[in-house]
XYZ file of C-alpha atoms in Angstrom:
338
model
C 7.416 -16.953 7.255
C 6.896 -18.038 3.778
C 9.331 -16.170 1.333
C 8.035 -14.682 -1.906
C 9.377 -12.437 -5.092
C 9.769 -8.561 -4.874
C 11.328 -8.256 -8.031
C 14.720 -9.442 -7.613
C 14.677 -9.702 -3.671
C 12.956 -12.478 -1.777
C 10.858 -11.234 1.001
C 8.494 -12.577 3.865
C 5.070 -13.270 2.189
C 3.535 -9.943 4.707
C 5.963 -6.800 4.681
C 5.020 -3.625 6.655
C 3.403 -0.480 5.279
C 4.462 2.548 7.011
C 2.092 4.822 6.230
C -0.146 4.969 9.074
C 2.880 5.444 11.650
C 2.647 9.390 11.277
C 0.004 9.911 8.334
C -3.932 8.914 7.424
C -5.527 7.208 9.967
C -6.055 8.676 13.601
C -3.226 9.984 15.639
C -0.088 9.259 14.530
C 2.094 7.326 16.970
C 5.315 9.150 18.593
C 9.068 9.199 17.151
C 9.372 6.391 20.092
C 6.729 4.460 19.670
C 6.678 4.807 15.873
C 10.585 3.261 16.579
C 9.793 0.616 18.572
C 7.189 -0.717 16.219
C 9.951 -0.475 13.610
C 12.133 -2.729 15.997
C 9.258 -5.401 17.032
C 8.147 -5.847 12.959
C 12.219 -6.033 12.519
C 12.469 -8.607 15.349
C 9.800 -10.617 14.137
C 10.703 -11.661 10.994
C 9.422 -8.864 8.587
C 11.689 -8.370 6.050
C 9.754 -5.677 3.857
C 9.307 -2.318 5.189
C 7.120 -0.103 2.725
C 7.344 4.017 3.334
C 7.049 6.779 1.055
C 8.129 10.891 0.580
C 4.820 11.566 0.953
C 3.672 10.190 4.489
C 3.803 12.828 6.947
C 5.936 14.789 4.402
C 8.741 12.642 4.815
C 8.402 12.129 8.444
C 7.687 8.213 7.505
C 11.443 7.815 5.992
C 12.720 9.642 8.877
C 11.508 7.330 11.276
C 12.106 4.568 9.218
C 15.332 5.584 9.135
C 16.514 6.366 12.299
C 14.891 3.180 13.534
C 16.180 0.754 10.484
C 19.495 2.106 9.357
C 21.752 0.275 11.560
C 20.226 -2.950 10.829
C 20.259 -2.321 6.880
C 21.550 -5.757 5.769
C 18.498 -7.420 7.323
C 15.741 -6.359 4.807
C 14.401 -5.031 1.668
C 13.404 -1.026 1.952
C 11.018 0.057 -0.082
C 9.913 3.854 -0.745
C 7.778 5.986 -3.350
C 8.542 9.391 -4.902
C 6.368 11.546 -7.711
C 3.753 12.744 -5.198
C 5.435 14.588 -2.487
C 4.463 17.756 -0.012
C 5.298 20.973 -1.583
C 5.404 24.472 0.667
C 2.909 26.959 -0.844
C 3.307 31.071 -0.960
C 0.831 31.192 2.375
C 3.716 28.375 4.278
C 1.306 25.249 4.116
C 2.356 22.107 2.648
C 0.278 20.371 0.137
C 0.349 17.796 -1.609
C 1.440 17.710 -5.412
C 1.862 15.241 -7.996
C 4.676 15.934 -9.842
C 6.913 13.101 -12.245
C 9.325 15.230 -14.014
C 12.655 13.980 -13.803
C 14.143 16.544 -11.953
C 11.409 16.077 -9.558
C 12.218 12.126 -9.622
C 16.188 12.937 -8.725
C 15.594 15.343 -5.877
C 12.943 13.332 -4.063
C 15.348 10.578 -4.046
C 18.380 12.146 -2.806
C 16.239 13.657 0.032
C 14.692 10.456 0.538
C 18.560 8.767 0.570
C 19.271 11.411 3.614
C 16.181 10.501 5.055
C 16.261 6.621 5.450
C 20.180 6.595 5.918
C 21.138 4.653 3.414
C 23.072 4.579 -0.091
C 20.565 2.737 -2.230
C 17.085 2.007 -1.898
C 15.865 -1.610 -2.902
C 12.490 -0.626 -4.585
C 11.622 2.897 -5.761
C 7.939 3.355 -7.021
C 6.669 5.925 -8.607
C 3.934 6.928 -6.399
C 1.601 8.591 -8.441
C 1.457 8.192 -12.496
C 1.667 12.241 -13.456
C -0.443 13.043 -16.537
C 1.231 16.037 -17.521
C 4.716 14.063 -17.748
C 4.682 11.081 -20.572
C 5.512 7.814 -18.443
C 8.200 6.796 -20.203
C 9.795 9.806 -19.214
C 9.019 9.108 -15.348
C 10.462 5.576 -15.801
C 13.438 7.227 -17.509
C 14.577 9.256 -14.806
C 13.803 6.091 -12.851
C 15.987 3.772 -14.882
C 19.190 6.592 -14.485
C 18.952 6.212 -10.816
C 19.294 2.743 -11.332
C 22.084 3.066 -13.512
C 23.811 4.978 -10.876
C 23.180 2.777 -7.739
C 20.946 4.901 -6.135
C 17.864 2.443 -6.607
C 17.902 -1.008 -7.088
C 14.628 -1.703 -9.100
C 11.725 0.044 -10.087
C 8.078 -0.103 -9.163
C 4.763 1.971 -10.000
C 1.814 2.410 -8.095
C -2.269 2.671 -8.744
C -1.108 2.221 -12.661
C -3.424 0.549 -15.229
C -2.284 -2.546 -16.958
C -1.424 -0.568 -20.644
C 0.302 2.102 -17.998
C 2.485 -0.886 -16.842
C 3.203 -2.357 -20.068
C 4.731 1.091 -21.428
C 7.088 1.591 -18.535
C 8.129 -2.004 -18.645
C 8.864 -1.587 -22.211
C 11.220 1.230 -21.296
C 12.393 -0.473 -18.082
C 11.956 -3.833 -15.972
C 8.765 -3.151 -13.442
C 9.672 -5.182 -10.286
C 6.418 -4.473 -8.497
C 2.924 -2.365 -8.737
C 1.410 -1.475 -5.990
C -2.280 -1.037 -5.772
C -5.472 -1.251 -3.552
C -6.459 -4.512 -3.244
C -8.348 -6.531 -0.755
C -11.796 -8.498 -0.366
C -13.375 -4.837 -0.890
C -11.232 -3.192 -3.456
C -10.861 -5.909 -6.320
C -10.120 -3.663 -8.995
C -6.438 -5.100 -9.741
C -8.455 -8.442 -10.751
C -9.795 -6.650 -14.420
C -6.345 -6.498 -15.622
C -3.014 -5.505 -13.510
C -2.596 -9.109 -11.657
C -2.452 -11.034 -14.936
C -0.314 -8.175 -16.245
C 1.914 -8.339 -13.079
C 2.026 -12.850 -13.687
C 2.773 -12.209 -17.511
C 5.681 -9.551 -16.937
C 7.164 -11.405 -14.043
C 6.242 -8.513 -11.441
C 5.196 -8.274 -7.886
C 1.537 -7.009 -7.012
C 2.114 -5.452 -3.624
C -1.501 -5.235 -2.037
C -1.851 -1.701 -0.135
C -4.803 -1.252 2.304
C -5.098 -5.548 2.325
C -7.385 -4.839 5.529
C -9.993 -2.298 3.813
C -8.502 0.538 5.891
C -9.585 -1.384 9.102
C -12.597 -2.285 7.793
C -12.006 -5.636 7.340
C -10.121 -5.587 10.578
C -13.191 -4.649 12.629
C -11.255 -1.762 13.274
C -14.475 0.559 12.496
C -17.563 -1.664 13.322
C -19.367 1.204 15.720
C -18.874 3.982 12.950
C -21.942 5.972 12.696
C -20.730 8.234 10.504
C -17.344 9.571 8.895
C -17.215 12.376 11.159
C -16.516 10.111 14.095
C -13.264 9.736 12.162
C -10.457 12.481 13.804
C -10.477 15.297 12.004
C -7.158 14.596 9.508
C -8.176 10.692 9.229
C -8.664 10.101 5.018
C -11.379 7.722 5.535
C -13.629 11.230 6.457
C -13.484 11.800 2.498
C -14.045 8.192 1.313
C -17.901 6.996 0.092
C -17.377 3.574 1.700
C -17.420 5.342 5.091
C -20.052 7.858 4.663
C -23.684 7.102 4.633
C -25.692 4.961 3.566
C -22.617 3.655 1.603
C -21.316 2.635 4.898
C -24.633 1.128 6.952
C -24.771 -1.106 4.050
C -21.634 -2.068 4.882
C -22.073 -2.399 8.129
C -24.591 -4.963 7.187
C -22.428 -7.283 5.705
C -19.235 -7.138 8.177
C -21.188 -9.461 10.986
C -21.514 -12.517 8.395
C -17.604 -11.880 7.627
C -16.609 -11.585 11.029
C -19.045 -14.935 11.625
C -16.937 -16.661 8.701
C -13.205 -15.363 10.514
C -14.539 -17.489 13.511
C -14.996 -20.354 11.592
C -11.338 -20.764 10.231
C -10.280 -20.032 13.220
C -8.906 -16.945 12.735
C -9.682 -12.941 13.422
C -11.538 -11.165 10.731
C -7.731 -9.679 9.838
C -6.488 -12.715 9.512
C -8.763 -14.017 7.245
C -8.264 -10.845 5.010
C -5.072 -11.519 4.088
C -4.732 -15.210 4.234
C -7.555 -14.414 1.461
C -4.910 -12.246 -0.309
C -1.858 -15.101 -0.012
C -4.800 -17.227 -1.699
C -5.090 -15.886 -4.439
C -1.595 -15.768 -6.489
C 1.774 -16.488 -5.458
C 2.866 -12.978 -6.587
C 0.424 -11.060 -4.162
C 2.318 -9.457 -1.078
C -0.019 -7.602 1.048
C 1.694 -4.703 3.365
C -0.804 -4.032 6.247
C 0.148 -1.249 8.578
C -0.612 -0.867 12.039
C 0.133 1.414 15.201
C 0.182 -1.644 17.617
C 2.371 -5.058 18.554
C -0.236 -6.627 18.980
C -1.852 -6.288 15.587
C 1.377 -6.652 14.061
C 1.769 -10.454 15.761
C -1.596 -10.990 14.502
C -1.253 -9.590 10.823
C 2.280 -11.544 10.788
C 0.358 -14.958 11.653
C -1.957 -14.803 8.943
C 1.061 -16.090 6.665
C 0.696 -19.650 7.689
C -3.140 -19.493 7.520
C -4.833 -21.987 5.153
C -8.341 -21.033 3.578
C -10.103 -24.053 2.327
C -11.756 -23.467 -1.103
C -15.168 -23.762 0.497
C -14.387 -20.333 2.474
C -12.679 -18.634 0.018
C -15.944 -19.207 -2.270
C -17.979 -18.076 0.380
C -15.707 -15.310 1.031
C -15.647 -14.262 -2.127
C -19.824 -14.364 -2.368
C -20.198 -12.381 0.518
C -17.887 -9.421 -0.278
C -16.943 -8.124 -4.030
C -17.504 -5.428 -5.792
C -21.757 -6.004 -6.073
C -22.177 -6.460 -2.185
C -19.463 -3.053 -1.725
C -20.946 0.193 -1.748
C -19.124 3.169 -2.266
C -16.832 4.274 -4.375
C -13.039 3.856 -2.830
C -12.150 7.679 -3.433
C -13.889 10.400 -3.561
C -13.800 12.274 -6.880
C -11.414 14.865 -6.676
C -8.937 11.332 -5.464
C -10.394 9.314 -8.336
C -8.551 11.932 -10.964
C -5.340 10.727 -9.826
C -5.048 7.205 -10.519
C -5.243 5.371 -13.305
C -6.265 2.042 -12.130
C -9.247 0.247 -14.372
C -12.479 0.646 -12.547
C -15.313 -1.650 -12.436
C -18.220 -0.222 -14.676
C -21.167 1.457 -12.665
């Protein structure tokens, strides 16, 4: 697979994003099976494994962990703190946003126990907290680098001015944000930000949350959805928001077939297009997708169906918004104007 730049490591083009083993969409997989994937991606070249505190309240860097551990030396590990699960006075775990440095340092050591490891190669903050300055975030950030804990930094779902402030502070080796054919927003400002500061933009949800995928084609409604999936809460999958989407998905699945690929395919090799600095981290509960997301890296789009690609899906022909607007509060990515 074609190498590329994660901040100071150099990774295959198409990591993994381990998310969706144990948390968002559908049932998560079992500690075997969720292993086994681990292995395959492992086996097949994937050298970029992307996990976070907050999937499945740390359940993500167990099983990356236990699965990954012994074979350490063979890839970059990446993992997020600043939005983690926290256990209320009625026993349920929620989910809080929370940057303070203290916060920063204790998610990390857990997270350390978790994966097995001394030192994690990429620590984002997950979540930009707005109660907590982000210099101060990046601070507590930069001490765990000073103390071989972390090897580089990274920020996620930040704006470009966001970025610039923590990389005046600290280097930023990577943001990591939505982006795909349906969720473009990184193109206003962060990717040229990301090119002039010399970072990585690593492309979360490259497929459109299996949208893109044809992972959701005979969706009625976002109740068909189980009952924890996120995509029950997002516009793009509700509505008439999504039968106009629906609308749209046969011409792109029409336009896969003619570069010879499969709809997911085309999604990323759409991604690798666009800037040598994009790494997309699809995840997946299945070998088989994984063989076919990993293929995608020596796909070829010729300009003619990237234009057309690009025609048929952006933010006009979208409809939806991509969180709800409780969600929306939380980021601080620019947003197209209305």
């Amino acid at each position: 697979m074609e190498t590329r730049a994660l901040g100071p490591f150099q990774v295959g083009a198409i990591g993994l994003g381990c998310m969706n083993l144990c948390h968002a969409y559908g049932e998560p997989l079992s500690a075997p099976d969720a292993e086994r994937l681990l292995l395959a991606a492992l086996d097949m070249g994937v050298t970029h494994f992307d996990t976070a505190a907050l999937y499945g309240f740390g359940v993500s860097e167990t099983l990356v962990g236990r699965a990954l551990a012994p074979h350490r030396s063979r890839f970059t590990l990446a993992s997020k703190c600043g939005m983690d699960g926290v256990t209320g006075e009625d026993g349920v775990k929620r989910r809080v946003i929370d940057g303070r440095p203290e916060a920063i340092r204790k998610t990390c050591e857990e997270a350390l126990r978790r994966l097995r490891t001394d030192v994690i190669d990429l620590y984002y903050l997950h979540r930009w907290d707005r109660n907590v300055p982000i210099e101060d975030s990046v601070g507590a950030l930069a001490e765990l680098v000073r103390e071989g804990k972390i090897r580089a930094i990274g920020l996620s779902e930040v704006s470009a001015d966001t970025l610039r402030r923590a990389h005046a502070m600290h280097p930023v080796a990577a943001v990591q944000s939505e982006y795909s054919l349906w969720t473009r927003n990184p193109e206003i400002a962060v990717l040229e930000a990301c090119r002039e500061l010399g970072a990585a933009l690593v492309a979360f949800s490259p497929l459109g949350r299996g949208f893109l995928a044809g992972a959701v084609p005979d969706v009625a409604t976002a109740e068909a959805f189980v009952a924890k999936d996120l995509r029950r809460a997002m516009p793009r999958f509700q509505g008439a928001h999504l039968a106009s989407n629906l609308r749209w998905l046969a011409d792109y699945t029409a336009l896969a077939r003619e570069a010879e690929c499969t709809p997911a395919q085309l999604a990323l090799a759409w991604l690798l297009h666009k800037a040598p600095h994009i790494l997309p981290i699809p995840g997946t509960r299945t070998v088989g997708h994984l063989q076919e997301n990993m293929a995608a890296a020596s796909l070829r789009l010729s300009e003619d169906i990237v234009a057309r690609l690009e025609a048929l899906v952006n933010p006009g022909t979208v409809a939806g918004a991509r969180y709800n607007a409780a969600t929306q509060t939380e980021i601080d990515t620019e947003e197209f104007s209305a």
